[in-house]
Short mmCIF file of C-alpha atoms in Angstrom, two decimals:
data_model
loop_
_atom_site.label_atom_id
_atom_site.label_comp_id
_atom_site.label_asym_id
_atom_site.label_seq_id
_atom_site.Cartn_x
_atom_site.Cartn_y
_atom_site.Cartn_z
CA MET C 1 135.30 122.12 152.04
CA ALA C 2 134.45 124.85 154.31
CA GLU C 3 131.26 125.70 155.57
CA ARG C 4 129.78 129.30 154.24
CA ASP C 5 126.67 131.40 154.43
CA GLN C 6 124.37 130.42 151.74
CA THR C 7 122.17 133.33 151.93
CA GLN C 8 122.53 136.13 149.38
CA ALA C 9 121.12 139.46 148.80
CA VAL C 10 119.36 139.47 145.42
CA PHE C 11 117.68 142.21 143.71
CA VAL C 12 114.91 141.21 141.32
CA VAL C 13 113.75 143.61 138.75
CA GLY C 14 110.27 142.92 137.23
CA LEU C 15 107.57 140.92 138.82
CA GLY C 16 105.82 139.46 136.15
CA ARG C 17 105.44 135.52 135.76
CA PHE C 18 109.31 134.82 135.75
CA GLY C 19 110.33 137.95 138.06
CA ALA C 20 107.72 136.73 140.59
CA ALA C 21 108.58 133.26 140.64
CA VAL C 22 112.49 134.11 140.91
CA ALA C 23 111.65 136.42 143.93
CA THR C 24 109.37 134.20 145.66
CA GLU C 25 111.71 131.02 145.17
CA LEU C 26 114.70 132.88 146.34
CA GLU C 27 112.75 133.95 149.33
CA ALA C 28 111.73 130.50 150.18
CA LEU C 29 115.31 129.45 150.02
CA GLY C 30 116.10 132.09 152.83
CA HIS C 31 117.75 134.76 150.71
CA ASP C 32 117.10 138.41 151.42
CA VAL C 33 115.21 139.58 148.14
CA LEU C 34 114.72 143.43 147.22
CA ALA C 35 112.14 143.03 144.52
CA MET C 36 111.03 146.03 142.30
CA ASP C 37 108.30 146.71 139.74
CA THR C 38 106.89 149.94 138.16
CA SER C 39 103.44 148.95 139.00
CA ASP C 40 102.15 150.23 142.38
CA ALA C 41 99.34 147.53 142.47
CA ILE C 42 101.87 144.51 141.82
CA VAL C 43 104.18 146.02 144.62
CA GLN C 44 101.49 145.92 147.13
CA SER C 45 100.53 142.51 146.19
CA PHE C 46 104.16 141.44 147.05
CA ALA C 47 104.62 143.19 150.28
CA ALA C 48 104.16 140.13 152.40
CA ARG C 49 105.79 137.53 150.04
CA VAL C 50 109.57 139.02 149.85
CA THR C 51 111.81 140.62 152.26
CA HIS C 52 111.51 144.18 150.54
CA VAL C 53 109.50 145.12 147.62
CA VAL C 54 109.57 148.92 146.05
CA ALA C 55 107.90 150.59 143.18
CA GLY C 56 110.39 152.25 140.67
CA ASP C 57 112.09 153.00 137.58
CA ALA C 58 114.99 150.54 137.58
CA THR C 59 116.42 152.20 134.37
CA ASP C 60 116.92 155.42 136.48
CA PRO C 61 120.85 154.98 138.25
CA GLU C 62 119.60 157.56 140.81
CA VAL C 63 116.64 155.39 141.64
CA LEU C 64 118.98 152.22 142.04
CA THR C 65 121.88 154.21 144.01
CA SER C 66 118.98 155.30 146.62
CA LEU C 67 118.33 151.41 147.21
CA GLY C 68 121.74 150.83 148.63
CA LEU C 69 122.57 148.04 145.95
CA ASP C 70 126.19 148.12 146.58
CA GLN C 71 125.04 145.68 149.34
CA PHE C 72 123.69 143.11 147.04
CA SER C 73 125.57 140.53 145.50
CA HIS C 74 123.22 139.41 142.81
CA ALA C 75 120.67 140.84 140.55
CA VAL C 76 118.17 139.32 138.11
CA VAL C 77 116.50 141.64 135.62
CA ALA C 78 113.37 140.42 134.46
CA ILE C 79 111.92 143.24 132.53
CA GLY C 80 110.25 141.08 129.95
CA ASP C 81 108.40 143.44 127.52
CA ASN C 82 111.29 145.69 127.10
CA VAL C 83 114.83 144.88 125.86
CA GLU C 84 116.26 148.27 125.99
CA SER C 85 115.08 148.71 129.49
CA SER C 86 116.48 145.40 130.44
CA ILE C 87 119.95 146.40 129.11
CA LEU C 88 120.05 149.78 130.60
CA CYS C 89 119.08 148.35 133.96
CA THR C 90 121.63 145.77 133.73
CA ALA C 91 124.42 148.22 132.80
CA ALA C 92 123.51 150.61 135.68
CA LEU C 93 123.83 147.76 138.12
CA ALA C 94 127.12 146.79 136.84
CA ASP C 95 128.21 150.52 137.10
CA LEU C 96 126.72 150.36 140.85
CA GLY C 97 129.07 147.55 141.59
CA VAL C 98 126.58 144.62 141.73
CA GLU C 99 129.11 141.65 141.41
CA ASP C 100 126.26 139.47 139.61
CA ALA C 101 123.88 141.28 137.65
CA SER C 102 122.09 138.95 134.92
CA MET C 103 119.52 139.74 132.41
CA ALA C 104 116.96 137.17 131.62
CA GLU C 105 115.06 137.02 128.49
CA VAL C 106 112.32 134.15 128.38
CA PHE C 107 109.48 133.31 126.01
CA ASP C 108 106.48 134.91 127.53
CA TRP C 109 104.15 131.51 127.39
CA HIS C 110 103.79 128.21 128.94
CA LEU C 111 101.39 125.47 128.68
CA ASP C 112 99.40 124.01 131.43
CA GLU C 113 96.26 121.61 131.79
CA GLU C 114 94.10 124.45 130.79
CA GLY C 115 96.04 125.25 127.38
CA LEU C 116 98.27 128.10 126.19
CA GLU C 117 98.95 131.15 128.07
CA GLY C 118 100.85 134.28 126.57
CA ASP C 119 101.86 134.63 123.15
CA GLU C 120 100.10 132.22 120.90
CA ARG C 121 102.36 133.13 117.82
CA ALA C 122 105.59 132.01 119.54
CA LEU C 123 103.77 128.69 120.53
CA ALA C 124 102.39 128.16 117.17
CA SER C 125 105.75 128.26 115.52
CA PHE C 126 106.70 125.19 117.49
CA MET C 127 103.57 123.00 117.50
CA GLY C 128 100.95 124.87 115.35
CA GLU C 129 97.51 125.22 116.55
CA ASP C 130 96.76 124.79 120.22
CA THR C 131 94.26 121.66 120.44
CA PRO C 132 94.29 119.00 122.84
CA GLU C 133 95.63 116.60 120.30
CA ARG C 134 98.48 118.74 119.54
CA ARG C 135 99.19 119.64 123.12
CA ALA C 136 99.49 115.88 123.95
CA GLN C 137 101.82 115.35 120.89
CA PHE C 138 104.00 118.26 121.91
CA LEU C 139 104.20 116.93 125.47
CA SER C 140 105.09 113.52 124.42
CA THR C 141 108.32 115.17 123.01
CA ILE C 142 109.34 116.29 126.35
CA PRO C 143 111.43 113.71 128.02
CA ILE C 144 110.58 114.72 131.64
CA GLY C 145 106.93 114.63 130.79
CA ARG C 146 105.33 117.86 131.62
CA PHE C 147 105.45 121.57 130.49
CA SER C 148 107.89 124.00 132.26
CA THR C 149 106.27 126.51 134.56
CA PRO C 150 107.65 130.18 135.69
CA GLU C 151 108.50 128.41 138.85
CA ASP C 152 110.93 126.12 136.98
CA MET C 153 112.37 129.09 135.49
CA GLY C 154 112.35 130.59 138.88
CA ASN C 155 114.59 127.56 140.31
CA ALA C 156 117.01 127.87 137.31
CA ALA C 157 117.55 131.52 138.18
CA SER C 158 117.84 130.83 142.00
CA PHE C 159 120.65 128.39 141.21
CA LEU C 160 122.38 130.89 139.00
CA CYS C 161 122.32 133.40 141.97
CA SER C 162 124.04 130.71 144.03
CA ASP C 163 127.61 130.40 145.13
CA GLU C 164 127.89 126.87 143.37
CA ALA C 165 127.16 128.61 139.94
CA SER C 166 129.78 131.08 140.26
CA MET C 167 131.90 129.81 137.26
CA ILE C 168 128.84 129.72 135.05
CA THR C 169 128.83 132.90 132.95
CA GLY C 170 127.38 133.83 129.53
CA VAL C 171 125.24 130.87 129.32
CA CYS C 172 121.92 130.09 127.64
CA MET C 173 120.19 127.73 130.01
CA GLU C 174 117.10 125.67 128.50
CA VAL C 175 114.52 125.17 131.14
CA ASP C 176 112.44 122.74 128.94
CA GLY C 177 112.42 119.39 130.49
CA GLY C 178 115.16 118.18 128.17
CA ARG C 179 113.33 118.95 124.89
CA CYS C 180 115.45 121.86 123.77
CA ILE C 181 112.89 123.70 121.54
#
């Protein structure tokens, strides 16, 4: 197989836990990242973490056009709190000719050693009340032996932005250590 340039230009919209993990992982892998969020404070906090970061409304086609996104081969839309905005942004990116515009919807929760973060109601539907005993019982059902993190989801999205994933389309990817909740 011929050698090819593995560096991609990737636009990441939304710098919450998931979008931030995707953007920083892509940057660490050597990709050119342009990240966008509506929050000036979040944008300022990312100034030194990714190639480029801007504040703006990703649902506005004029804003997206002004960014020169025709030079980007991939986009990850991680607007976790508004499905309508995610759809509008993804459609606008496709209209601009971004080859691979992916919308990512994720549960906004995860468990770690300190306990539950995010939407307690979502987790309660899987394991009930968050107690150390229930957490240990839930953890025992995960074959890999640990809870997933935003970084795990970022790694999965990074793979989907790679040339190696070019034949993967319309997939629901479970990032759950083999548990398949």
